[in-house]
PDB file of C-alpha atoms and ligand atoms in Angstrom:
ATOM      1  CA  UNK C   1      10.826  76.415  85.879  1.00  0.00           C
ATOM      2  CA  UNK C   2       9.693  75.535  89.487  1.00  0.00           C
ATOM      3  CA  UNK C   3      13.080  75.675  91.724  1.00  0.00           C
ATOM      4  CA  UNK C   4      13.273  73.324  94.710  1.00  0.00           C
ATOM      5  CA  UNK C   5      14.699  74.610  98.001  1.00  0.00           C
ATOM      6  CA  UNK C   6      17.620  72.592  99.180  1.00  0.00           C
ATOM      7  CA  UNK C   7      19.641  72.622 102.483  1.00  0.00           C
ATOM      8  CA  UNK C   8      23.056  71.072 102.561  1.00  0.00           C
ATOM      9  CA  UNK C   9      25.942  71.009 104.786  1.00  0.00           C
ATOM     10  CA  UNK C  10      29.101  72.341 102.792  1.00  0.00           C
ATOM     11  CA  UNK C  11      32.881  71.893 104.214  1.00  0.00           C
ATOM     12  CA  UNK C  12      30.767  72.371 107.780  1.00  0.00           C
ATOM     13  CA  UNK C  13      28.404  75.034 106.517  1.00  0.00           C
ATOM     14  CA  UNK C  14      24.585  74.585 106.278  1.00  0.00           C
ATOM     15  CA  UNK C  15      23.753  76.462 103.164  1.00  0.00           C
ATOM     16  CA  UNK C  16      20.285  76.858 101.722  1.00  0.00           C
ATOM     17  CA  UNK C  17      19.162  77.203  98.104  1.00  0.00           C
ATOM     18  CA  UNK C  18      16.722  77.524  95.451  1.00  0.00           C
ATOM     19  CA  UNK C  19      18.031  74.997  92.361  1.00  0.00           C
ATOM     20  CA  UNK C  20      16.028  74.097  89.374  1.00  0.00           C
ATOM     21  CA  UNK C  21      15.726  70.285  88.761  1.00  0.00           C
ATOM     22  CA  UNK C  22      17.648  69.913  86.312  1.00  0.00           C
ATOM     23  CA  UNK C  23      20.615  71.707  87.890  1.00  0.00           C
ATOM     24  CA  UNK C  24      23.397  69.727  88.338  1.00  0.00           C
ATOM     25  CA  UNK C  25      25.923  68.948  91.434  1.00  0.00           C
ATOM     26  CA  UNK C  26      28.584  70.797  89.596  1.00  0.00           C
ATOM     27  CA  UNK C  27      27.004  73.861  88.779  1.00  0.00           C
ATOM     28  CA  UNK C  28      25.465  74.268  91.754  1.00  0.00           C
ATOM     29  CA  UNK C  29      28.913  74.364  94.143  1.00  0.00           C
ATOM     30  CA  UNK C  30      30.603  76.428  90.829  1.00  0.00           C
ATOM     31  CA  UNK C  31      27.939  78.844  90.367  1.00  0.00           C
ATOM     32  CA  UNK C  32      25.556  79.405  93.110  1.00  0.00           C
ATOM     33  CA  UNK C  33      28.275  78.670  95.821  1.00  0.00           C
ATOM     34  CA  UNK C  34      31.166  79.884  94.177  1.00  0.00           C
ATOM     35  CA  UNK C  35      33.327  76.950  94.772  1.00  0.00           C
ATOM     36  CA  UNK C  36      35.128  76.087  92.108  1.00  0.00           C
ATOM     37  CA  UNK C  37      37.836  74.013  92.788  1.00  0.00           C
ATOM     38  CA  UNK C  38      35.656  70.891  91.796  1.00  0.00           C
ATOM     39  CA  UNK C  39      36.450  70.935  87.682  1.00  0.00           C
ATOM     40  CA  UNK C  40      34.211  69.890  84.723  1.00  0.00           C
ATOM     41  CA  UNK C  41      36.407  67.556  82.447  1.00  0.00           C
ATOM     42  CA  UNK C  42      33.721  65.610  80.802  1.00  0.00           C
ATOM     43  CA  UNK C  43      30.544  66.082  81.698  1.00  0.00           C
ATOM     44  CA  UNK C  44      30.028  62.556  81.080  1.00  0.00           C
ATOM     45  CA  UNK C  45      31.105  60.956  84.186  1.00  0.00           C
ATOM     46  CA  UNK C  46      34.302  59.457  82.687  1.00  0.00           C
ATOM     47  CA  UNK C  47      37.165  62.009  84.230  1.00  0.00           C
ATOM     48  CA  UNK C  48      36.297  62.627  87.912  1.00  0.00           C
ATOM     49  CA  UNK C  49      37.484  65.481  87.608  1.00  0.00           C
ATOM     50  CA  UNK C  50      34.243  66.917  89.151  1.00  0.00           C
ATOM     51  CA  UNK C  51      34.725  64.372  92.058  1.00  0.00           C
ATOM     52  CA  UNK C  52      33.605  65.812  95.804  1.00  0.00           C
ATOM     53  CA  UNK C  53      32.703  63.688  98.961  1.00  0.00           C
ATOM     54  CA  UNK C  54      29.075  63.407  99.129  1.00  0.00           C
ATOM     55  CA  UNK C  55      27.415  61.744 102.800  1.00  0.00           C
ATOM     56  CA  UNK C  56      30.764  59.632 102.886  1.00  0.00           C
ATOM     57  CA  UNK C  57      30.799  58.290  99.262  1.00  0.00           C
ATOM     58  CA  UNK C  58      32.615  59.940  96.134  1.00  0.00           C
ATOM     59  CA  UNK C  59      30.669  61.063  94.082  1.00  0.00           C
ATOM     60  CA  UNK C  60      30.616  62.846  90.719  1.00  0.00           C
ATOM     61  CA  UNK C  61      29.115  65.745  90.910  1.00  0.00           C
ATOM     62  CA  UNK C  62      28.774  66.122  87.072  1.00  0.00           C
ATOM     63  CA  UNK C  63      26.145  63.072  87.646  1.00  0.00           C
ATOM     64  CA  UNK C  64      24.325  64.263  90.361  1.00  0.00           C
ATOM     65  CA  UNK C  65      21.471  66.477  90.690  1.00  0.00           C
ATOM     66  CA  UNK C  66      21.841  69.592  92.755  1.00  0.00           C
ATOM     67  CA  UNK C  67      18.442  68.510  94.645  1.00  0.00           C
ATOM     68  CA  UNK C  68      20.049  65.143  95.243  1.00  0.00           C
ATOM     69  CA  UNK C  69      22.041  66.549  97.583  1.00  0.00           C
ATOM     70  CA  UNK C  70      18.881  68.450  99.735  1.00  0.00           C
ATOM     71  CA  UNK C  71      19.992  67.001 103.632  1.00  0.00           C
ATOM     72  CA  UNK C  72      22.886  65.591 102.447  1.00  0.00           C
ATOM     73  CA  UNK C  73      26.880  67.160 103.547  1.00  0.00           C
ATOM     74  CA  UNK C  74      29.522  67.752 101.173  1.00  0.00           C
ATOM     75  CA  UNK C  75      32.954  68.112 101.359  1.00  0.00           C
ATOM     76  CA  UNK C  76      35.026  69.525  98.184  1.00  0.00           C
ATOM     77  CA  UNK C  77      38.851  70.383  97.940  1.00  0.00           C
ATOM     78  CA  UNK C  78      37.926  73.504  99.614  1.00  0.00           C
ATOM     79  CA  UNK C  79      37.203  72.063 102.786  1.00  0.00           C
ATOM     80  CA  UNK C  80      40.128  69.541 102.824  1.00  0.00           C
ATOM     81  CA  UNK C  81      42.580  71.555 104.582  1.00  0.00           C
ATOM     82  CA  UNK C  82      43.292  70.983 108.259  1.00  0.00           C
ATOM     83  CA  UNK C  83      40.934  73.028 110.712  1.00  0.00           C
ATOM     84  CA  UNK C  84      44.038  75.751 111.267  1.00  0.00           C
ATOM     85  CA  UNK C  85      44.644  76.266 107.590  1.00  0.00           C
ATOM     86  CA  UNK C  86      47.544  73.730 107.343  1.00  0.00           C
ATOM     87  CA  UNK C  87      47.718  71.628 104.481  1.00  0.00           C
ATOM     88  CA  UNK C  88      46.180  67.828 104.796  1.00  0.00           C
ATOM     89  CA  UNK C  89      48.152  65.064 104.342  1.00  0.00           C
ATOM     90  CA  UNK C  90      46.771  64.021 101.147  1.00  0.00           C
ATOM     91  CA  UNK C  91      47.448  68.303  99.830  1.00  0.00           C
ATOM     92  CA  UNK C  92      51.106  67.721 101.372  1.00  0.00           C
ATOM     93  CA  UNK C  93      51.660  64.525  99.694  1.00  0.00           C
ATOM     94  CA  UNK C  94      50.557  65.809  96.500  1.00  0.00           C
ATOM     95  CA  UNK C  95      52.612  68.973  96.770  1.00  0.00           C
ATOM     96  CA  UNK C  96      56.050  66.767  98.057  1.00  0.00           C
ATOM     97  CA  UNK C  97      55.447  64.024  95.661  1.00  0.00           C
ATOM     98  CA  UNK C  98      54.946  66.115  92.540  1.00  0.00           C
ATOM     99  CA  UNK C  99      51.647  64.447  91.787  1.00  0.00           C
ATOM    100  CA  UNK C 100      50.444  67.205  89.911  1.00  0.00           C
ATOM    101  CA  UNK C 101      51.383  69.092  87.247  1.00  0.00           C
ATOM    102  CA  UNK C 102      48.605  71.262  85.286  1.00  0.00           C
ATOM    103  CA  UNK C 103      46.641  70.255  88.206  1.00  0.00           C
ATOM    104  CA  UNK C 104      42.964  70.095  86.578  1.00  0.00           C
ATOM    105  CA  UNK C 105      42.562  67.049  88.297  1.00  0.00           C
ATOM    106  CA  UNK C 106      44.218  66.827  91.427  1.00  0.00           C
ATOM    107  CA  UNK C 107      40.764  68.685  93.410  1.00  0.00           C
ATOM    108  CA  UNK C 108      38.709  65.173  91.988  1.00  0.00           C
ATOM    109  CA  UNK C 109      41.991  63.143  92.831  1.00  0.00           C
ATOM    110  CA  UNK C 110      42.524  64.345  96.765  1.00  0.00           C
ATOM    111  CA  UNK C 111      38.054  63.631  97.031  1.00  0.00           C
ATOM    112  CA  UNK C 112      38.873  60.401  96.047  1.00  0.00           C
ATOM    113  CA  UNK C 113      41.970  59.690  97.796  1.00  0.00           C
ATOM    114  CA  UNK C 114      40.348  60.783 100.752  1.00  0.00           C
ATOM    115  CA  UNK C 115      37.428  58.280 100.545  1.00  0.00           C
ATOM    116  CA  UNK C 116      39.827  55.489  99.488  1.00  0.00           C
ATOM    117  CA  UNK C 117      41.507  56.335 102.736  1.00  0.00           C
ATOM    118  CA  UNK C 118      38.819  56.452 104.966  1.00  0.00           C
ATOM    119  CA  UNK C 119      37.653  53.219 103.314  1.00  0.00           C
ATOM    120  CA  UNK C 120      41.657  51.106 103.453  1.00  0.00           C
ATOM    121  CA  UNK C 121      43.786  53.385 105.472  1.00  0.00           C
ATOM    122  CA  UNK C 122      46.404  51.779 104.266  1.00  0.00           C
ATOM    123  CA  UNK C 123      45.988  50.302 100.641  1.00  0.00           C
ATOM    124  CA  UNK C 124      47.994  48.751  98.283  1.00  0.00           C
ATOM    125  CA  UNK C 125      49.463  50.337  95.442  1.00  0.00           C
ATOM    126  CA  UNK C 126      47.654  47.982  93.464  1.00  0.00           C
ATOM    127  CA  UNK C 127      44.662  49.196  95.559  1.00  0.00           C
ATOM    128  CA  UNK C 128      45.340  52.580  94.924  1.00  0.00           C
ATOM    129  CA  UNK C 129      45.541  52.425  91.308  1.00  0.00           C
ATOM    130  CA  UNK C 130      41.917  50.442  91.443  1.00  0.00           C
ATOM    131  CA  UNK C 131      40.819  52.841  93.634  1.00  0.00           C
ATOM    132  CA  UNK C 132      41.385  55.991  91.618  1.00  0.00           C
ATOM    133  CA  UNK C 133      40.896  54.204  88.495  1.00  0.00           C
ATOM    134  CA  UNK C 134      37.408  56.642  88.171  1.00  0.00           C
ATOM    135  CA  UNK C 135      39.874  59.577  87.708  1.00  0.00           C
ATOM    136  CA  UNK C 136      41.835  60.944  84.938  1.00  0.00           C
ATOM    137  CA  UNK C 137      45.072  62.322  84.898  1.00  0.00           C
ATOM    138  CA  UNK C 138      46.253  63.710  81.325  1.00  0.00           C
ATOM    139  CA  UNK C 139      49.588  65.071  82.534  1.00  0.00           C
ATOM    140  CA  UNK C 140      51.719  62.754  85.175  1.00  0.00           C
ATOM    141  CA  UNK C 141      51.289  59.148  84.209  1.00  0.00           C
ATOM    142  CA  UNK C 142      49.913  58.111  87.567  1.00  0.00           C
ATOM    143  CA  UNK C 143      53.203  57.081  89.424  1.00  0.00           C
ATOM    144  CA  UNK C 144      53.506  60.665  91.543  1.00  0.00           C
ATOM    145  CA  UNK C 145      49.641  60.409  92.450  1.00  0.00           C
ATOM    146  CA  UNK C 146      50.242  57.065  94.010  1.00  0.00           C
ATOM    147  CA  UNK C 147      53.142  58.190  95.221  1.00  0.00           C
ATOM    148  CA  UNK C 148      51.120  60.907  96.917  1.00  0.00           C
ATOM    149  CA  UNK C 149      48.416  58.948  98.217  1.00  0.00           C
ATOM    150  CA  UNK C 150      51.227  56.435  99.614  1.00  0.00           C
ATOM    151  CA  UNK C 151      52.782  59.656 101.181  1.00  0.00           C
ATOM    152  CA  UNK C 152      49.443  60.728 103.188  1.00  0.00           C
ATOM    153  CA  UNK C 153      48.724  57.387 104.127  1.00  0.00           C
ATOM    154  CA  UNK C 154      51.922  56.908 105.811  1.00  0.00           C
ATOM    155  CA  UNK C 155      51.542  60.250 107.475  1.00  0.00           C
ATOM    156  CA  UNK C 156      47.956  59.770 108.951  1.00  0.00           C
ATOM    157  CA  UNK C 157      48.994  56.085 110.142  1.00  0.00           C
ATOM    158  CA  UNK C 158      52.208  57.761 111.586  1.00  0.00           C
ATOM    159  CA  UNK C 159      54.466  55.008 110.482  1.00  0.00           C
ATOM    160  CA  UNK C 160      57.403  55.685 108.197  1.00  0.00           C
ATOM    161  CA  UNK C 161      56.782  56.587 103.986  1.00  0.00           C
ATOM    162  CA  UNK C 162      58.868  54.462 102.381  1.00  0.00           C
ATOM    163  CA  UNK C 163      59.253  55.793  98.578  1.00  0.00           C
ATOM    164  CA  UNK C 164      59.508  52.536  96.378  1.00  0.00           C
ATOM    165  CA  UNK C 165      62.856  52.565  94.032  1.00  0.00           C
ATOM    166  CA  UNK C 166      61.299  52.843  90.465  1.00  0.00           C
TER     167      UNK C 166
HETATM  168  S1  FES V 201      33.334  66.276  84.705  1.00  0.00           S
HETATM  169 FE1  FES V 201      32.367  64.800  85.953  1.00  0.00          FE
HETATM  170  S2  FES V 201      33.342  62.944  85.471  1.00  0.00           S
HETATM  171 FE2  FES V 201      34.248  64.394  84.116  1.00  0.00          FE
HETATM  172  S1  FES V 202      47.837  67.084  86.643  1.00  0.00           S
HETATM  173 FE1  FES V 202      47.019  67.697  84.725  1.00  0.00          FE
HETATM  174  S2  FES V 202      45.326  66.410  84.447  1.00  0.00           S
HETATM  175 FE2  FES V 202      46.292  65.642  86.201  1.00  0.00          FE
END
């Protein structure tokens, strides 16, 4: 099959590649890039677990074609740390919160926190829920994920986290 050449900016890096058409987001960061911290749950766009930032929108990259991406720039879990190698807020919160536990979704869940984030620094937890209602979690029930996301949001606004009595 004819590949396409793509260029895209990855976590900072321009890479450039030679897909086939029908090669998919996913497989493309997994296998050709070796970045595997986004996860295949589904394969049918139901889990974001395959979630990564894509030209400032989340996007699932089980549902996108690698040679959607040509010009575009992607950031995955792998480039969410801070630029000294310090965990972001939204890793931190996870990690103090307990908002993971098997973790097979907490890559797709800390994409899509960050873009809820950048879109309502300082949401709801009503908002929250809605906003990560795209992503499965089979292990905590939810409440430590918001919990987290509440954590980082207080952090990057610098004002005070205030864990809610359950
Ligand atoms: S693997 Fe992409 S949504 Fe589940
Ligand atoms: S922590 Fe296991 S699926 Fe979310």
């Amino acid at each position: 099959m004819t590949k396409s050449h793509i260029k895209v900016t990855i976590n900072g890096k321009v890479v450039e590649a030679l897909v086939e058409p029908r090669t998919l987001l996913i497989h493309f960061l997994r296998e050709q890039q070796n970045l595997t911290g986004a996860h295949i749950g589904c394969d049918t766009g139901h889990c974001g677990a395959c979630t990564v930032d894509m030209d400032d929108m989340s996007v699932k990259s089980c549902m996108t074609f690698a040679v959607q991406a040509d010009g575009a720039s992607i950031t995955t879990i792998e480039g969410m740390a801070n630029p000294d190698g310090t965990l972001s807020a939204l890793q931190e919160g996870f990690r103090m919160m307990h908002g993971l536990q098997c973790g097979y979704c907490t890559p797709g869940m800390i994409l899509r926190a960050h873009r809820l984030l950048q879109e309502n620094a300082n949401p709801t937890e009503e908002e929250i829920r809605y906003g990560i209602a795209g992503n499965l979690c089979r292990c905590t029930g939810y409440v430590n994920i918001v919990k987290a996301i509440q954590y980082a949001a207080a952090k990057i606004n610098g004002t005070p986290f205030l864990e809610a009595a359950e």
